[in-house]
PDB file of C-alpha atoms in Angstrom:
ATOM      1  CA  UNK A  75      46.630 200.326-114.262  1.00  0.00           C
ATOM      2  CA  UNK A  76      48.489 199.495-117.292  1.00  0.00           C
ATOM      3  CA  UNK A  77      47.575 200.092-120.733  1.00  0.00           C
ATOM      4  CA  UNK A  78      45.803 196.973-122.440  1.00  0.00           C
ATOM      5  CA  UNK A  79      48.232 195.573-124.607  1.00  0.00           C
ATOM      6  CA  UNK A  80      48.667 195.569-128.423  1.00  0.00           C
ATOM      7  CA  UNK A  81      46.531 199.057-128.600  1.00  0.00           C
ATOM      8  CA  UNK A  82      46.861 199.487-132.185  1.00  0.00           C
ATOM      9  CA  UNK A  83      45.485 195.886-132.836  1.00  0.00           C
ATOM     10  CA  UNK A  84      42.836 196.530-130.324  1.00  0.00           C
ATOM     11  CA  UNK A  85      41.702 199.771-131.991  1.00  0.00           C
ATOM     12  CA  UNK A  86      40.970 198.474-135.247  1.00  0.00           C
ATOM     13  CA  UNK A  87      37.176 198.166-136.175  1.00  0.00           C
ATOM     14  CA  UNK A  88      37.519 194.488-137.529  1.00  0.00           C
ATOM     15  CA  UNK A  89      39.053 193.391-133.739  1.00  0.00           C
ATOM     16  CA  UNK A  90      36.108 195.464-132.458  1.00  0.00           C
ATOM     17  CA  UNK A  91      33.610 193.284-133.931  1.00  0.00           C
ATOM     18  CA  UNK A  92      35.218 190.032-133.831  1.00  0.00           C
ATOM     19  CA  UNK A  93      35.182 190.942-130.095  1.00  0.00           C
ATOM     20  CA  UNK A  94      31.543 192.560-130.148  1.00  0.00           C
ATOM     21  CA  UNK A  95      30.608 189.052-132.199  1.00  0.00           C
ATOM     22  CA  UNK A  96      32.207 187.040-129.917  1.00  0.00           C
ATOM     23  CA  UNK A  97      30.278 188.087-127.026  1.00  0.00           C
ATOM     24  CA  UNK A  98      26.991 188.107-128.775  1.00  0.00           C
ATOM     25  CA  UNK A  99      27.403 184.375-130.031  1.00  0.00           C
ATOM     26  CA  UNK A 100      28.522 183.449-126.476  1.00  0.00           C
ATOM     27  CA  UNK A 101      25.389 184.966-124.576  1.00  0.00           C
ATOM     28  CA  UNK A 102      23.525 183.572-127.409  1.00  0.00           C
ATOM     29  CA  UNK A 103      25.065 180.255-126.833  1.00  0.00           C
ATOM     30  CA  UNK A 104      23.900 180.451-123.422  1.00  0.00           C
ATOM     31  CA  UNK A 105      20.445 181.173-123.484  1.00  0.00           C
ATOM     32  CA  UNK A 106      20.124 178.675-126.246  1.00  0.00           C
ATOM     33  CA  UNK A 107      21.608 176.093-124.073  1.00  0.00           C
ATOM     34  CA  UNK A 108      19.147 176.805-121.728  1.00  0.00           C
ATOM     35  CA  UNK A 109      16.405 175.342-123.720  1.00  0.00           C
ATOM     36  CA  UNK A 110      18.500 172.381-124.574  1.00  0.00           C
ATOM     37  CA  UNK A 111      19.568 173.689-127.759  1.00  0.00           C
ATOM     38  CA  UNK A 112      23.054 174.806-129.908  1.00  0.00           C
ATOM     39  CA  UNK A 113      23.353 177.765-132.444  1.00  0.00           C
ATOM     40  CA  UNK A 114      23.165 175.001-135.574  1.00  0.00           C
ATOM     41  CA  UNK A 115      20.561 173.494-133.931  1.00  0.00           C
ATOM     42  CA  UNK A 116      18.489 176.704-133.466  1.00  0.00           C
ATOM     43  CA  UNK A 117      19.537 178.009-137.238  1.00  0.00           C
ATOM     44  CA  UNK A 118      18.462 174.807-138.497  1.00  0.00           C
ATOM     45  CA  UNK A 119      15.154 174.614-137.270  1.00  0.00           C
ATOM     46  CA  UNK A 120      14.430 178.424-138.072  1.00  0.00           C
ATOM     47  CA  UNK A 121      15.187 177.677-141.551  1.00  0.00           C
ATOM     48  CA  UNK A 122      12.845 174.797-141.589  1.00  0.00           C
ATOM     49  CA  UNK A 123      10.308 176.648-140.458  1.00  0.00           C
ATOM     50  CA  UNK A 124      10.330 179.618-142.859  1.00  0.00           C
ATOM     51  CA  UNK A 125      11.687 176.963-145.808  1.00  0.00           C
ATOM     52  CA  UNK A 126       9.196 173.750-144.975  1.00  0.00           C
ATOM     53  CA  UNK A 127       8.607 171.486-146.122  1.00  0.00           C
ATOM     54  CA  UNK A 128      11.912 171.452-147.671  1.00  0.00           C
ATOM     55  CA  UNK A 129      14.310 169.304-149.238  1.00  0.00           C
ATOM     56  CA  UNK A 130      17.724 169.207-146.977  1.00  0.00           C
ATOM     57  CA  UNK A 131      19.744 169.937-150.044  1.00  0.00           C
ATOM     58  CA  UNK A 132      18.085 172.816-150.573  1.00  0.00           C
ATOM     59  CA  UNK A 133      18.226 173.527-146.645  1.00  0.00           C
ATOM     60  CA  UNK A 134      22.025 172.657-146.938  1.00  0.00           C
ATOM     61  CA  UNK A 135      22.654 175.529-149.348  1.00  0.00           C
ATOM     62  CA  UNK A 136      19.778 178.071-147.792  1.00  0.00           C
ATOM     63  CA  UNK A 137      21.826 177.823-144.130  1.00  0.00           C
ATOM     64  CA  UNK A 138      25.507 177.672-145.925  1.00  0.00           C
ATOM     65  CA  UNK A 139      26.031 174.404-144.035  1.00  0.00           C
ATOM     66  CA  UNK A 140      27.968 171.562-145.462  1.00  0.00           C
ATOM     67  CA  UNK A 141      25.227 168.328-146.668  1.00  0.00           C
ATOM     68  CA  UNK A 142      26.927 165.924-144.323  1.00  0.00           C
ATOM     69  CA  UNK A 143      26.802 168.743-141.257  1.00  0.00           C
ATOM     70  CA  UNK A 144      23.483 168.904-141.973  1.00  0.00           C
ATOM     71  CA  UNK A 145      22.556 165.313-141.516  1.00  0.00           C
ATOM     72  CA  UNK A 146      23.957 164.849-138.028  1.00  0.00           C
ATOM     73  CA  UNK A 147      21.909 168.591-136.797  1.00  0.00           C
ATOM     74  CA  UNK A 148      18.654 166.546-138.660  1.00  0.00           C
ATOM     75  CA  UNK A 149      19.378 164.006-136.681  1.00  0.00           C
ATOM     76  CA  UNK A 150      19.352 165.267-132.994  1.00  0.00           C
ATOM     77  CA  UNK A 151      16.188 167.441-134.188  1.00  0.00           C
ATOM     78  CA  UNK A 152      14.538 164.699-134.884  1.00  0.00           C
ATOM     79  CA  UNK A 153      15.607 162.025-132.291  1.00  0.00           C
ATOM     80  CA  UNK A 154      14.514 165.007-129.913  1.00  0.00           C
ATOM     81  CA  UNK A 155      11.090 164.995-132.136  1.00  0.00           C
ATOM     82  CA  UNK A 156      11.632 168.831-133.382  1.00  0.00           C
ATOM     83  CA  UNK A 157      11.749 167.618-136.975  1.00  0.00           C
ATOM     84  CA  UNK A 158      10.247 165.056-139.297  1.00  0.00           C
ATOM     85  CA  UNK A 159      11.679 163.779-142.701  1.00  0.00           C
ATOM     86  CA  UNK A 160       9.270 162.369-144.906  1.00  0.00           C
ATOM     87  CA  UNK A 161       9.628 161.538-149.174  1.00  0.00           C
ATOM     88  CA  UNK A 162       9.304 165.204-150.444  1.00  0.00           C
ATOM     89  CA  UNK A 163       5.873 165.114-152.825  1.00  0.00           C
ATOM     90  CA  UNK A 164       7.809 166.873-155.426  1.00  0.00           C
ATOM     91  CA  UNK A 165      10.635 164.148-156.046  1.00  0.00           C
ATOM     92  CA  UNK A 166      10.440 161.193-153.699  1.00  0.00           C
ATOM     93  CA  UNK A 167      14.145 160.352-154.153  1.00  0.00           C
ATOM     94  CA  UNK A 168      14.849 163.818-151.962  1.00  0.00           C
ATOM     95  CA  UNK A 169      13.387 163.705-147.904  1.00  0.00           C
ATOM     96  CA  UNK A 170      11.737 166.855-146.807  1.00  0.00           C
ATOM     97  CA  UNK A 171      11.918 168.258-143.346  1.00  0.00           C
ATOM     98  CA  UNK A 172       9.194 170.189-141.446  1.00  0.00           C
ATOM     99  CA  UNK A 173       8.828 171.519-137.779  1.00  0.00           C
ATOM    100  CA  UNK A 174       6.780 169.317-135.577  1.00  0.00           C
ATOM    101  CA  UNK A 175       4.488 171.158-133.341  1.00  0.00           C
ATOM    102  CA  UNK A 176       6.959 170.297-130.355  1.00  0.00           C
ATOM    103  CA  UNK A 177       9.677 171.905-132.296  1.00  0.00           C
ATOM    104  CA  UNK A 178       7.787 175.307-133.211  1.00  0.00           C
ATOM    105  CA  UNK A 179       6.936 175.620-129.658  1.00  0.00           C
ATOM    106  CA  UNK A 180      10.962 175.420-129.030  1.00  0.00           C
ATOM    107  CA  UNK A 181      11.676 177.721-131.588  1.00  0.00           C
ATOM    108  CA  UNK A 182       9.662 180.427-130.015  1.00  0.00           C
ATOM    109  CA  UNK A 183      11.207 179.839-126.960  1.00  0.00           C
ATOM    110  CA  UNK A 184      14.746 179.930-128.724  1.00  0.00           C
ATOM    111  CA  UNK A 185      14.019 183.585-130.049  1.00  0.00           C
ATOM    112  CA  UNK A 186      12.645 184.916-127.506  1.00  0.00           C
ATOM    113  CA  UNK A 187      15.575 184.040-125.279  1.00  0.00           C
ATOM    114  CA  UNK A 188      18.259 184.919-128.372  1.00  0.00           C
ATOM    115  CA  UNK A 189      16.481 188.299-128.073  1.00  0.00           C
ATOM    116  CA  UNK A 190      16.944 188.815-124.839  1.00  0.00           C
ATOM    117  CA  UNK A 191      20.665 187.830-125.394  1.00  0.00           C
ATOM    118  CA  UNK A 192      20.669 190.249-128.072  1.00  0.00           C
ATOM    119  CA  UNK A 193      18.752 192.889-125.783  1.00  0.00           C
ATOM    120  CA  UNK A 194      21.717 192.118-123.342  1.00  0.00           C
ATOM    121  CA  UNK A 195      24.591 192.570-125.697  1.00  0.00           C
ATOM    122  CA  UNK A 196      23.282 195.839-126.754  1.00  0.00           C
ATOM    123  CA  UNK A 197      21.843 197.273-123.486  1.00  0.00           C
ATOM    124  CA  UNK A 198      24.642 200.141-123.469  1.00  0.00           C
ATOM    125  CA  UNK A 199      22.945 201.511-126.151  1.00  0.00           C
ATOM    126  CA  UNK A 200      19.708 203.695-126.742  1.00  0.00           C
ATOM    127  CA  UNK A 201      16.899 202.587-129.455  1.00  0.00           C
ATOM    128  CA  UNK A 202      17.643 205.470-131.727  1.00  0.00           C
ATOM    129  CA  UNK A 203      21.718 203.884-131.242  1.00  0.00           C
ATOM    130  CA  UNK A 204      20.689 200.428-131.614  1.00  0.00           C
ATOM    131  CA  UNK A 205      18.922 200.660-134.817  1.00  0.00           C
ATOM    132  CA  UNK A 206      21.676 202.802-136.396  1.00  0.00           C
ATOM    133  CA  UNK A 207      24.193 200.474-135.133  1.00  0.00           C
ATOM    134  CA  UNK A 208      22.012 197.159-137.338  1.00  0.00           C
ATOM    135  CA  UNK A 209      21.790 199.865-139.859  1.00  0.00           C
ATOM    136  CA  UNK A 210      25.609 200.176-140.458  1.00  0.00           C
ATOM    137  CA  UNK A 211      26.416 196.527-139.737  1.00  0.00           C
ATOM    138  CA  UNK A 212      23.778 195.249-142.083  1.00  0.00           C
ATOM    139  CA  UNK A 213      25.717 197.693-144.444  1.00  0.00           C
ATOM    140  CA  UNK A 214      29.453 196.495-144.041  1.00  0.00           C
ATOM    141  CA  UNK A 215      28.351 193.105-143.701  1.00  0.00           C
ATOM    142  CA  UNK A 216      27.140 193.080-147.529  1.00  0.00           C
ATOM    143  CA  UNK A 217      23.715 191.171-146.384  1.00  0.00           C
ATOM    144  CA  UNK A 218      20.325 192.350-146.618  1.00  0.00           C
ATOM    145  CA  UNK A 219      17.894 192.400-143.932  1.00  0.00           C
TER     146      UNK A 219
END
């Protein structure tokens, strides 16, 4: 068989994980889709949940998502009752989003199957492997778990 091509390209850590990342958001993707959901979708209404109730600037910024973005995602959540808006108490000129209880139940069912996905992208490795491999990504990455 012949060599893969562009091996010095293909050897570099950054292709690596654009590859490894690639793969993750795609099985991701999948099981997501599954439950009738996409990855904005799924990061939106995690936020909301650990962030409600919660003004959708301030949701905007806390997911890095542009404002207008933001409004079409709020939108499917809650024509697919996952979200409500409602006058935020704090400054009725702002709406605040929660979870409805329909769209916590989804968001269980969205981790649990992005775990899985996760399990799946990582199943070549052991535990000990696994955790040292979050370790050093959380690391280069420059986030904090």
């Amino acid at each position: 068989m012949a060599e893969a091509p562009l091996p010095a390209i293909r050897s570099l850590p950054s292709w690596l994980l654009g590859r490894a990342a690639a793969r993750g958001r795609a099985l991701v993707a999948e099981a997501l889709a599954a439950e009738g959901l996409k990855m904005w979708h799924h990061v939106v209404l995690s936020a909301v949940r650990d962030l409600a109730p919660v003004a959708q600037a301030d949701l905007a910024r806390g997911v890095a998502l542009d404002p207008k973005d933001l409004v079409g995602i709020l939108n499917d959540l809650q024509d697919a009752g996952l979200v409500v808006r409602a006058p935020d108490l704090r400054d009725r000129r702002k709406n605040a989003v929660s979870l409805t209880d329909r769209g916590d139940r989804l968001l269980v069912r969205c981790e649990q199957a992005a775990r899985a996905a996760n399990d799946e992208l990582l199943a070549p490795l052991t535990a000990a492997e696994r955790d040292r491999f979050i370790d050093l990504l959380t690391r280069i990455s420059g986030t904090d778990q």
